[in-house]
PDB file of C-alpha atoms in Angstrom:
ATOM      1  CA  MET R   1     -60.326  41.505  -8.218  1.00 83.00           C
ATOM      2  CA  PHE R   2     -58.137  38.651  -8.882  1.00 94.00           C
ATOM      3  CA  ASP R   3     -56.871  40.371 -12.552  1.00 94.00           C
ATOM      4  CA  ALA R   4     -53.622  41.093 -10.936  1.00 93.00           C
ATOM      5  CA  LEU R   5     -53.506  37.192  -9.891  1.00 96.00           C
ATOM      6  CA  ARG R   6     -54.521  36.162 -13.765  1.00 96.00           C
ATOM      7  CA  ASP R   7     -52.238  38.158 -14.948  1.00 96.00           C
ATOM      8  CA  ALA R   8     -48.895  36.876 -13.325  1.00 95.00           C
ATOM      9  CA  GLY R   9     -50.172  33.365 -14.583  1.00 96.00           C
ATOM     10  CA  PHE R  10     -52.282  32.027 -11.783  1.00 97.00           C
ATOM     11  CA  ASP R  11     -54.927  30.268 -11.781  1.00 98.00           C
ATOM     12  CA  VAL R  12     -58.196  31.037 -10.224  1.00 98.00           C
ATOM     13  CA  LEU R  13     -61.395  29.877  -8.973  1.00 98.00           C
ATOM     14  CA  THR R  14     -64.151  30.801  -7.853  1.00 97.00           C
ATOM     15  CA  LYS R  15     -67.269  29.095  -6.492  1.00 97.00           C
ATOM     16  CA  ASN R  16     -70.684  29.997  -4.664  1.00 97.00           C
ATOM     17  CA  HIS R  17     -70.392  33.977  -4.831  1.00 97.00           C
ATOM     18  CA  ALA R  18     -67.015  33.938  -2.947  1.00 98.00           C
ATOM     19  CA  GLU R  19     -65.646  36.917  -5.234  1.00 97.00           C
ATOM     20  CA  ALA R  20     -68.857  38.795  -4.345  1.00 97.00           C
ATOM     21  CA  ILE R  21     -67.616  37.919  -1.130  1.00 98.00           C
ATOM     22  CA  LEU R  22     -64.747  38.780  -0.853  1.00 97.00           C
ATOM     23  CA  SER R  23     -64.820  41.744  -2.936  1.00 96.00           C
ATOM     24  CA  VAL R  24     -67.786  43.541  -0.895  1.00 97.00           C
ATOM     25  CA  ASP R  25     -66.724  42.032   2.355  1.00 97.00           C
ATOM     26  CA  PHE R  26     -63.115  41.363   2.744  1.00 97.00           C
ATOM     27  CA  PRO R  27     -61.585  44.195  -0.030  1.00 96.00           C
ATOM     28  CA  THR R  28     -58.198  44.927   2.561  1.00 94.00           C
ATOM     29  CA  GLU R  29     -57.814  41.044   4.000  1.00 95.00           C
ATOM     30  CA  THR R  30     -58.120  39.450   0.356  1.00 95.00           C
ATOM     31  CA  ALA R  31     -56.027  42.855  -0.916  1.00 94.00           C
ATOM     32  CA  GLU R  32     -52.883  40.885   1.908  1.00 91.00           C
ATOM     33  CA  LEU R  33     -53.931  37.768   0.231  1.00 93.00           C
ATOM     34  CA  ILE R  34     -53.005  38.793  -3.283  1.00 94.00           C
ATOM     35  CA  GLY R  35     -49.989  40.850  -2.249  1.00 91.00           C
ATOM     36  CA  ALA R  36     -48.572  37.578  -0.192  1.00 90.00           C
ATOM     37  CA  LEU R  37     -48.476  35.157  -2.895  1.00 92.00           C
ATOM     38  CA  MET R  38     -47.587  38.024  -5.403  1.00 91.00           C
ATOM     39  CA  ARG R  39     -44.103  38.100  -3.585  1.00 88.00           C
ATOM     40  CA  VAL R  40     -43.872  33.934  -2.973  1.00 88.00           C
ATOM     41  CA  SER R  41     -40.793  32.826  -5.274  1.00 87.00           C
ATOM     42  CA  ILE R  42     -39.418  29.206  -4.758  1.00 88.00           C
ATOM     43  CA  PRO R  43     -35.388  28.681  -5.310  1.00 89.00           C
ATOM     44  CA  ALA R  44     -35.695  25.638  -8.285  1.00 89.00           C
ATOM     45  CA  ALA R  45     -32.603  24.125  -5.956  1.00 88.00           C
ATOM     46  CA  GLU R  46     -35.294  23.324  -3.527  1.00 87.00           C
ATOM     47  CA  LEU R  47     -37.729  21.322  -5.816  1.00 88.00           C
ATOM     48  CA  ILE R  48     -35.193  18.268  -5.209  1.00 86.00           C
ATOM     49  CA  ALA R  49     -34.584  19.075  -1.661  1.00 78.00           C
ATOM     50  CA  SER R  50     -35.637  15.625   1.019  1.00 64.00           C
ATOM     51  CA  GLY R  51     -38.300  16.025   2.663  1.00 57.00           C
ATOM     52  CA  GLY R  52     -37.850  15.711   6.622  1.00 53.00           C
ATOM     53  CA  GLY R  53     -40.692  17.972   7.789  1.00 58.00           C
ATOM     54  CA  GLU R  54     -42.482  20.779   6.049  1.00 65.00           C
ATOM     55  CA  ALA R  55     -41.285  21.492   2.780  1.00 68.00           C
ATOM     56  CA  LYS R  56     -39.237  25.288   2.287  1.00 73.00           C
ATOM     57  CA  SER R  57     -41.979  25.855  -0.668  1.00 72.00           C
ATOM     58  CA  THR R  58     -44.229  26.195   1.877  1.00 78.00           C
ATOM     59  CA  GLN R  59     -42.708  27.879   4.604  1.00 82.00           C
ATOM     60  CA  ARG R  60     -42.087  30.445   2.779  1.00 78.00           C
ATOM     61  CA  MET R  61     -45.804  30.688   1.417  1.00 81.00           C
ATOM     62  CA  ARG R  62     -46.794  30.474   5.019  1.00 86.00           C
ATOM     63  CA  ARG R  63     -44.243  33.803   6.046  1.00 86.00           C
ATOM     64  CA  GLU R  64     -45.611  35.821   4.051  1.00 83.00           C
ATOM     65  CA  LEU R  65     -49.361  35.002   5.246  1.00 88.00           C
ATOM     66  CA  SER R  66     -48.174  35.391   8.437  1.00 87.00           C
ATOM     67  CA  SER R  67     -46.619  38.157   7.677  1.00 85.00           C
ATOM     68  CA  ALA R  68     -49.965  40.010   6.260  1.00 84.00           C
ATOM     69  CA  GLY R  69     -52.076  38.662   9.439  1.00 87.00           C
ATOM     70  CA  TRP R  70     -52.690  35.016   8.127  1.00 91.00           C
ATOM     71  CA  ALA R  71     -52.413  32.891  11.198  1.00 90.00           C
ATOM     72  CA  LYS R  72     -52.799  29.720  12.394  1.00 89.00           C
ATOM     73  CA  HIS R  73     -56.245  28.011  14.091  1.00 86.00           C
ATOM     74  CA  ASN R  74     -57.104  25.205  15.970  1.00 87.00           C
ATOM     75  CA  PHE R  75     -60.773  25.387  16.162  1.00 85.00           C
ATOM     76  CA  ARG R  76     -62.355  23.484  18.540  1.00 78.00           C
ATOM     77  CA  ILE R  77     -66.464  22.728  18.104  1.00 76.00           C
ATOM     78  CA  GLU R  78     -68.698  21.352  21.045  1.00 71.00           C
ATOM     79  CA  THR R  79     -72.352  20.502  21.494  1.00 69.00           C
ATOM     80  CA  THR R  80     -73.743  21.251  24.971  1.00 73.00           C
ATOM     81  CA  VAL R  81     -77.020  20.612  26.680  1.00 80.00           C
ATOM     82  CA  ASP R  82     -78.125  22.687  29.391  1.00 75.00           C
ATOM     83  CA  GLY R  83     -74.033  23.881  29.438  1.00 75.00           C
ATOM     84  CA  VAL R  84     -72.968  20.173  29.552  1.00 77.00           C
ATOM     85  CA  PRO R  85     -70.988  19.242  26.727  1.00 75.00           C
ATOM     86  CA  VAL R  86     -72.318  16.008  25.217  1.00 73.00           C
ATOM     87  CA  GLY R  87     -70.115  13.590  23.346  1.00 69.00           C
ATOM     88  CA  ASP R  88     -66.027  14.749  22.303  1.00 68.00           C
ATOM     89  CA  GLY R  89     -66.567  17.504  19.824  1.00 65.00           C
ATOM     90  CA  THR R  90     -64.583  17.724  17.212  1.00 74.00           C
ATOM     91  CA  SER R  91     -61.163  19.751  15.989  1.00 72.00           C
ATOM     92  CA  HIS R  92     -60.201  21.603  12.562  1.00 74.00           C
ATOM     93  CA  GLU R  93     -56.335  22.689  12.498  1.00 84.00           C
ATOM     94  CA  ILE R  94     -56.694  25.703   9.589  1.00 92.00           C
ATOM     95  CA  ASP R  95     -53.182  26.698   8.410  1.00 89.00           C
ATOM     96  CA  HIS R  96     -53.995  29.468   8.079  1.00 94.00           C
ATOM     97  CA  ILE R  97     -57.050  32.261   9.618  1.00 95.00           C
ATOM     98  CA  ARG R  98     -57.358  35.919   8.951  1.00 96.00           C
ATOM     99  CA  ARG R  99     -60.399  37.859  10.661  1.00 94.00           C
ATOM    100  CA  GLY R 100     -62.319  40.910   9.142  1.00 94.00           C
ATOM    101  CA  PRO R 101     -64.787  43.010  10.404  1.00 94.00           C
ATOM    102  CA  LYS R 102     -67.742  41.257   8.372  1.00 95.00           C
ATOM    103  CA  GLY R 103     -66.530  37.562   9.335  1.00 96.00           C
ATOM    104  CA  LEU R 104     -63.838  35.253   8.891  1.00 96.00           C
ATOM    105  CA  LEU R 105     -61.896  33.573   6.073  1.00 97.00           C
ATOM    106  CA  ALA R 106     -60.192  30.216   6.705  1.00 97.00           C
ATOM    107  CA  LEU R 107     -57.072  28.867   3.873  1.00 96.00           C
ATOM    108  CA  GLU R 108     -55.044  25.898   3.523  1.00 95.00           C
ATOM    109  CA  ILE R 109     -51.789  25.382   1.161  1.00 93.00           C
ATOM    110  CA  GLU R 110     -51.560  21.946  -0.918  1.00 94.00           C
ATOM    111  CA  TRP R 111     -48.290  22.712  -2.121  1.00 91.00           C
ATOM    112  CA  ASN R 112     -47.225  19.149  -2.286  1.00 91.00           C
ATOM    113  CA  ASN R 113     -49.363  16.617  -0.291  1.00 92.00           C
ATOM    114  CA  LYS R 114     -51.757  13.448  -1.618  1.00 94.00           C
ATOM    115  CA  ASP R 115     -54.765  14.300  -3.180  1.00 95.00           C
ATOM    116  CA  PRO R 116     -57.199  13.032  -1.049  1.00 96.00           C
ATOM    117  CA  PHE R 117     -56.065  16.433   1.035  1.00 96.00           C
ATOM    118  CA  PHE R 118     -58.113  17.967  -0.773  1.00 97.00           C
ATOM    119  CA  ASP R 119     -60.912  15.993   0.207  1.00 97.00           C
ATOM    120  CA  ARG R 120     -60.068  16.999   4.064  1.00 94.00           C
ATOM    121  CA  ASP R 121     -59.401  20.808   3.539  1.00 96.00           C
ATOM    122  CA  LEU R 122     -63.147  21.142   1.316  1.00 97.00           C
ATOM    123  CA  GLU R 123     -65.314  18.537   4.216  1.00 95.00           C
ATOM    124  CA  ASN R 124     -63.403  20.590   6.946  1.00 93.00           C
ATOM    125  CA  PHE R 125     -64.151  24.384   5.434  1.00 95.00           C
ATOM    126  CA  GLN R 126     -68.065  22.981   4.158  1.00 96.00           C
ATOM    127  CA  ARG R 127     -68.524  21.969   7.797  1.00 92.00           C
ATOM    128  CA  LEU R 128     -67.083  25.450   9.460  1.00 94.00           C
ATOM    129  CA  HIS R 129     -69.415  27.237   7.037  1.00 96.00           C
ATOM    130  CA  ALA R 130     -72.578  25.056   7.660  1.00 94.00           C
ATOM    131  CA  GLN R 131     -71.868  26.223  11.846  1.00 91.00           C
ATOM    132  CA  SER R 132     -71.564  29.905  10.662  1.00 94.00           C
ATOM    133  CA  ILE R 133     -67.568  30.405  11.840  1.00 94.00           C
ATOM    134  CA  ILE R 134     -65.931  30.994   8.434  1.00 96.00           C
ATOM    135  CA  SER R 135     -67.373  33.161   5.747  1.00 98.00           C
ATOM    136  CA  VAL R 136     -64.448  31.897   2.296  1.00 98.00           C
ATOM    137  CA  GLY R 137     -62.633  28.696   2.510  1.00 98.00           C
ATOM    138  CA  ILE R 138     -59.381  29.336   0.003  1.00 98.00           C
ATOM    139  CA  ILE R 139     -57.146  26.616  -1.119  1.00 98.00           C
ATOM    140  CA  VAL R 140     -52.917  27.492  -2.573  1.00 96.00           C
ATOM    141  CA  THR R 141     -51.509  24.792  -4.571  1.00 96.00           C
ATOM    142  CA  ARG R 142     -49.268  24.443  -7.586  1.00 96.00           C
ATOM    143  CA  GLY R 143     -51.387  25.854 -11.049  1.00 97.00           C
ATOM    144  CA  ALA R 144     -51.740  23.523 -13.826  1.00 97.00           C
ATOM    145  CA  ALA R 145     -48.984  25.528 -15.692  1.00 97.00           C
ATOM    146  CA  LEU R 146     -46.443  25.067 -13.142  1.00 96.00           C
ATOM    147  CA  GLN R 147     -47.151  21.295 -12.429  1.00 96.00           C
ATOM    148  CA  ALA R 148     -46.699  20.594 -16.381  1.00 96.00           C
ATOM    149  CA  ALA R 149     -43.617  22.317 -16.617  1.00 95.00           C
ATOM    150  CA  MET R 150     -42.293  20.665 -13.213  1.00 95.00           C
ATOM    151  CA  ALA R 151     -39.976  17.876 -15.034  1.00 95.00           C
ATOM    152  CA  GLY R 152     -38.505  20.543 -17.331  1.00 95.00           C
ATOM    153  CA  THR R 153     -37.919  22.609 -14.637  1.00 94.00           C
ATOM    154  CA  VAL R 154     -35.870  20.442 -12.804  1.00 94.00           C
ATOM    155  CA  GLU R 155     -34.551  18.998 -16.362  1.00 95.00           C
ATOM    156  CA  GLY R 156     -33.435  23.079 -16.365  1.00 94.00           C
ATOM    157  CA  PHE R 157     -31.583  23.404 -13.163  1.00 93.00           C
ATOM    158  CA  LEU R 158     -29.512  20.317 -13.225  1.00 94.00           C
ATOM    159  CA  LYS R 159     -28.205  21.609 -16.516  1.00 94.00           C
ATOM    160  CA  ARG R 160     -27.617  25.045 -15.135  1.00 92.00           C
ATOM    161  CA  ALA R 161     -25.859  23.728 -11.983  1.00 91.00           C
ATOM    162  CA  GLY R 162     -23.888  21.270 -13.848  1.00 92.00           C
ATOM    163  CA  ILE R 163     -25.268  18.053 -12.063  1.00 92.00           C
ATOM    164  CA  SER R 164     -24.501  14.715 -13.875  1.00 91.00           C
ATOM    165  CA  SER R 165     -25.100  12.299 -11.644  1.00 88.00           C
ATOM    166  CA  GLU R 166     -26.737  10.797  -8.239  1.00 85.00           C
ATOM    167  CA  GLU R 167     -23.709  12.231  -6.492  1.00 87.00           C
ATOM    168  CA  GLY R 168     -24.293  15.677  -7.425  1.00 88.00           C
ATOM    169  CA  LEU R 169     -27.408  16.163  -6.246  1.00 88.00           C
ATOM    170  CA  LEU R 170     -26.408  15.091  -1.985  1.00 84.00           C
ATOM    171  CA  ALA R 171     -25.334  19.518  -1.908  1.00 82.00           C
ATOM    172  CA  TYR R 172     -28.856  20.336  -2.211  1.00 82.00           C
ATOM    173  CA  GLY R 173     -30.042  18.321   0.189  1.00 79.00           C
ATOM    174  CA  MET R 174     -31.410  15.187  -1.065  1.00 84.00           C
ATOM    175  CA  LYS R 175     -31.250  12.240   0.774  1.00 81.00           C
ATOM    176  CA  GLU R 176     -29.716   9.031  -0.826  1.00 80.00           C
ATOM    177  CA  ARG R 177     -31.734   7.650  -3.443  1.00 83.00           C
ATOM    178  CA  THR R 178     -33.496   3.705  -3.118  1.00 84.00           C
ATOM    179  CA  ALA R 179     -32.220   1.391  -5.816  1.00 88.00           C
ATOM    180  CA  ARG R 180     -35.512   1.119  -7.318  1.00 88.00           C
ATOM    181  CA  GLN R 181     -34.696   5.094  -8.521  1.00 87.00           C
ATOM    182  CA  ARG R 182     -31.747   4.909  -9.138  1.00 89.00           C
ATOM    183  CA  ASN R 183     -32.357   1.948 -11.925  1.00 92.00           C
ATOM    184  CA  PHE R 184     -35.001   3.450 -13.572  1.00 90.00           C
ATOM    185  CA  VAL R 185     -32.562   6.115 -14.252  1.00 92.00           C
ATOM    186  CA  ALA R 186     -29.718   4.220 -15.540  1.00 92.00           C
ATOM    187  CA  LYS R 187     -31.884   2.382 -17.373  1.00 93.00           C
ATOM    188  CA  ALA R 188     -33.047   5.577 -19.229  1.00 92.00           C
ATOM    189  CA  GLN R 189     -29.458   6.225 -19.443  1.00 92.00           C
ATOM    190  CA  ALA R 190     -28.686   2.979 -21.301  1.00 93.00           C
ATOM    191  CA  GLN R 191     -31.520   4.120 -23.995  1.00 93.00           C
ATOM    192  CA  GLY R 192     -30.158   7.836 -24.343  1.00 92.00           C
ATOM    193  CA  ASP R 193     -30.733  10.219 -22.214  1.00 91.00           C
ATOM    194  CA  ASP R 194     -29.252  12.215 -20.208  1.00 93.00           C
ATOM    195  CA  PHE R 195     -28.929  11.605 -16.967  1.00 94.00           C
ATOM    196  CA  ALA R 196     -31.184  16.244 -15.971  1.00 94.00           C
ATOM    197  CA  THR R 197     -33.308  14.355 -18.762  1.00 95.00           C
ATOM    198  CA  ALA R 198     -33.713  10.562 -17.000  1.00 94.00           C
ATOM    199  CA  PHE R 199     -33.325  11.884 -13.509  1.00 94.00           C
ATOM    200  CA  ALA R 200     -35.855  15.158 -13.814  1.00 94.00           C
ATOM    201  CA  ARG R 201     -38.428  12.254 -15.647  1.00 93.00           C
ATOM    202  CA  PHE R 202     -38.619   9.809 -12.890  1.00 93.00           C
ATOM    203  CA  PHE R 203     -38.006  12.468  -9.895  1.00 93.00           C
ATOM    204  CA  VAL R 204     -40.694  14.490 -10.607  1.00 94.00           C
ATOM    205  CA  MET R 205     -42.845  12.002 -11.136  1.00 93.00           C
ATOM    206  CA  ASP R 206     -42.365   9.684  -7.955  1.00 91.00           C
ATOM    207  CA  LYS R 207     -42.429  13.231  -6.070  1.00 91.00           C
ATOM    208  CA  TYR R 208     -44.798  15.304  -7.851  1.00 93.00           C
ATOM    209  CA  GLY R 209     -47.004  12.898  -9.427  1.00 92.00           C
ATOM    210  CA  PRO R 210     -50.322  12.859 -10.489  1.00 91.00           C
ATOM    211  CA  SER R 211     -51.437  11.907  -7.640  1.00 93.00           C
ATOM    212  CA  SER R 212     -49.776  14.793  -5.704  1.00 95.00           C
ATOM    213  CA  THR R 213     -52.691  17.543  -4.460  1.00 96.00           C
ATOM    214  CA  HIS R 214     -52.098  20.103  -8.032  1.00 97.00           C
ATOM    215  CA  TRP R 215     -54.585  22.553  -9.505  1.00 98.00           C
ATOM    216  CA  SER R 216     -56.594  19.131 -11.895  1.00 97.00           C
ATOM    217  CA  LYS R 217     -57.269  17.436  -8.767  1.00 97.00           C
ATOM    218  CA  LEU R 218     -58.446  20.658  -6.844  1.00 98.00           C
ATOM    219  CA  GLU R 219     -60.486  21.483  -9.988  1.00 97.00           C
ATOM    220  CA  ALA R 220     -62.205  17.843 -10.654  1.00 97.00           C
ATOM    221  CA  ARG R 221     -63.168  17.846  -6.881  1.00 97.00           C
ATOM    222  CA  VAL R 222     -65.160  20.616  -7.243  1.00 97.00           C
ATOM    223  CA  ALA R 223     -66.916  20.650 -10.387  1.00 97.00           C
ATOM    224  CA  ARG R 224     -68.210  17.301  -8.575  1.00 96.00           C
ATOM    225  CA  GLY R 225     -69.285  19.687  -5.357  1.00 96.00           C
ATOM    226  CA  VAL R 226     -67.123  18.750  -2.397  1.00 97.00           C
ATOM    227  CA  GLY R 227     -66.916  21.341  -0.255  1.00 96.00           C
ATOM    228  CA  ASN R 228     -70.587  23.110  -1.353  1.00 97.00           C
ATOM    229  CA  PRO R 229     -72.187  25.126  -0.655  1.00 97.00           C
ATOM    230  CA  CYS R 230     -69.707  27.010   1.113  1.00 98.00           C
ATOM    231  CA  PRO R 231     -68.330  29.404  -0.884  1.00 98.00           C
ATOM    232  CA  LEU R 232     -64.523  28.672  -1.881  1.00 98.00           C
ATOM    233  CA  LEU R 233     -61.852  30.673  -3.823  1.00 98.00           C
ATOM    234  CA  LEU R 234     -59.130  28.318  -5.294  1.00 98.00           C
ATOM    235  CA  ILE R 235     -54.997  29.418  -6.324  1.00 98.00           C
ATOM    236  CA  GLY R 236     -52.962  27.708  -8.630  1.00 97.00           C
ATOM    237  CA  LEU R 237     -49.501  28.623  -8.494  1.00 96.00           C
ATOM    238  CA  PRO R 238     -47.927  29.516 -11.368  1.00 96.00           C
ATOM    239  CA  GLU R 239     -44.744  28.677 -13.232  1.00 95.00           C
ATOM    240  CA  GLY R 240     -43.188  31.759 -12.397  1.00 92.00           C
ATOM    241  CA  THR R 241     -43.311  31.154  -8.655  1.00 92.00           C
ATOM    242  CA  VAL R 242     -40.041  28.990  -9.254  1.00 92.00           C
ATOM    243  CA  ARG R 243     -36.373  31.201  -9.988  1.00 81.00           C
ATOM    244  CA  GLU R 244     -33.484  30.642  -9.991  1.00 69.00           C
ATOM    245  CA  ALA R 245     -31.159  31.799  -7.396  1.00 51.00           C
ATOM    246  CA  GLY R 246     -31.396  35.575  -6.505  1.00 41.00           C
ATOM    247  CA  GLU R 247     -33.605  36.167  -9.641  1.00 42.00           C
ATOM    248  CA  ALA R 248     -36.175  38.566  -8.291  1.00 40.00           C
ATOM    249  CA  PRO R 249     -40.046  38.750  -8.878  1.00 41.00           C
ATOM    250  CA  GLU R 250     -41.467  41.502 -11.379  1.00 42.00           C
ATOM    251  CA  GLU R 251     -42.310  44.492  -9.758  1.00 40.00           C
ATOM    252  CA  GLU R 252     -45.626  44.428  -7.487  1.00 39.00           C
ATOM    253  CA  PRO R 253     -48.282  44.953  -9.943  1.00 34.00           C
ATOM    254  CA  ARG R 254     -51.583  47.143  -8.495  1.00 34.00           C
ATOM    255  CA  LEU R 255     -53.543  44.663  -6.845  1.00 32.00           C
ATOM    256  CA  PHE R 256     -56.832  46.889  -7.598  1.00 27.00           C
TER     257      PHE R 256
END
């Protein structure tokens, strides 16, 4: 049922019978999710924008999912004895949930966070599934090809935009770079790299480096059994998710 995503370059992995559950009990909700993900398009310029809140790329995905009926939710679980709460209880905030006739799906977006957030998400899914609150846990992150191409994508954008200095980045929402960051780029330029090549390499290492949330970090945790026995659907966004401004996604394919 995920052939449309795989054909479009998405990484897709299911665990603990998640695909069977989704195909039988949640076909409509799964189609909504696939359609929303296929429509996600991130302008290359947003990759270099500074923080100060949730990234625009994440906001774009949230809007797509929210419009498809996947809403944010905070689960509150309390233990009671004879109607009296015992202890403080626990809360689990989930980025998006979708209630269906047969149960509930929970989804987290990890576009660019510290990779231990994967442990938090998977362990939350495990607890919620053990309480029969969710049927499947879903995580969306940067896919393997997107991660591998990130430096080249940033470099290509800078060259097409004619950005050849740190000052030229300010117009795209980047804050003033630190002395350390500037020095790395300056040293690489002194050794023969042009600005775009030097900047992209060090910028991506700093912002989208190996300790951030991306496909291989998620896949490794699931291989170790983190989140078991909760049924899981893991999705990695493809390289084609990042596009030049004005470049439209390809015509949306048939989902099933």
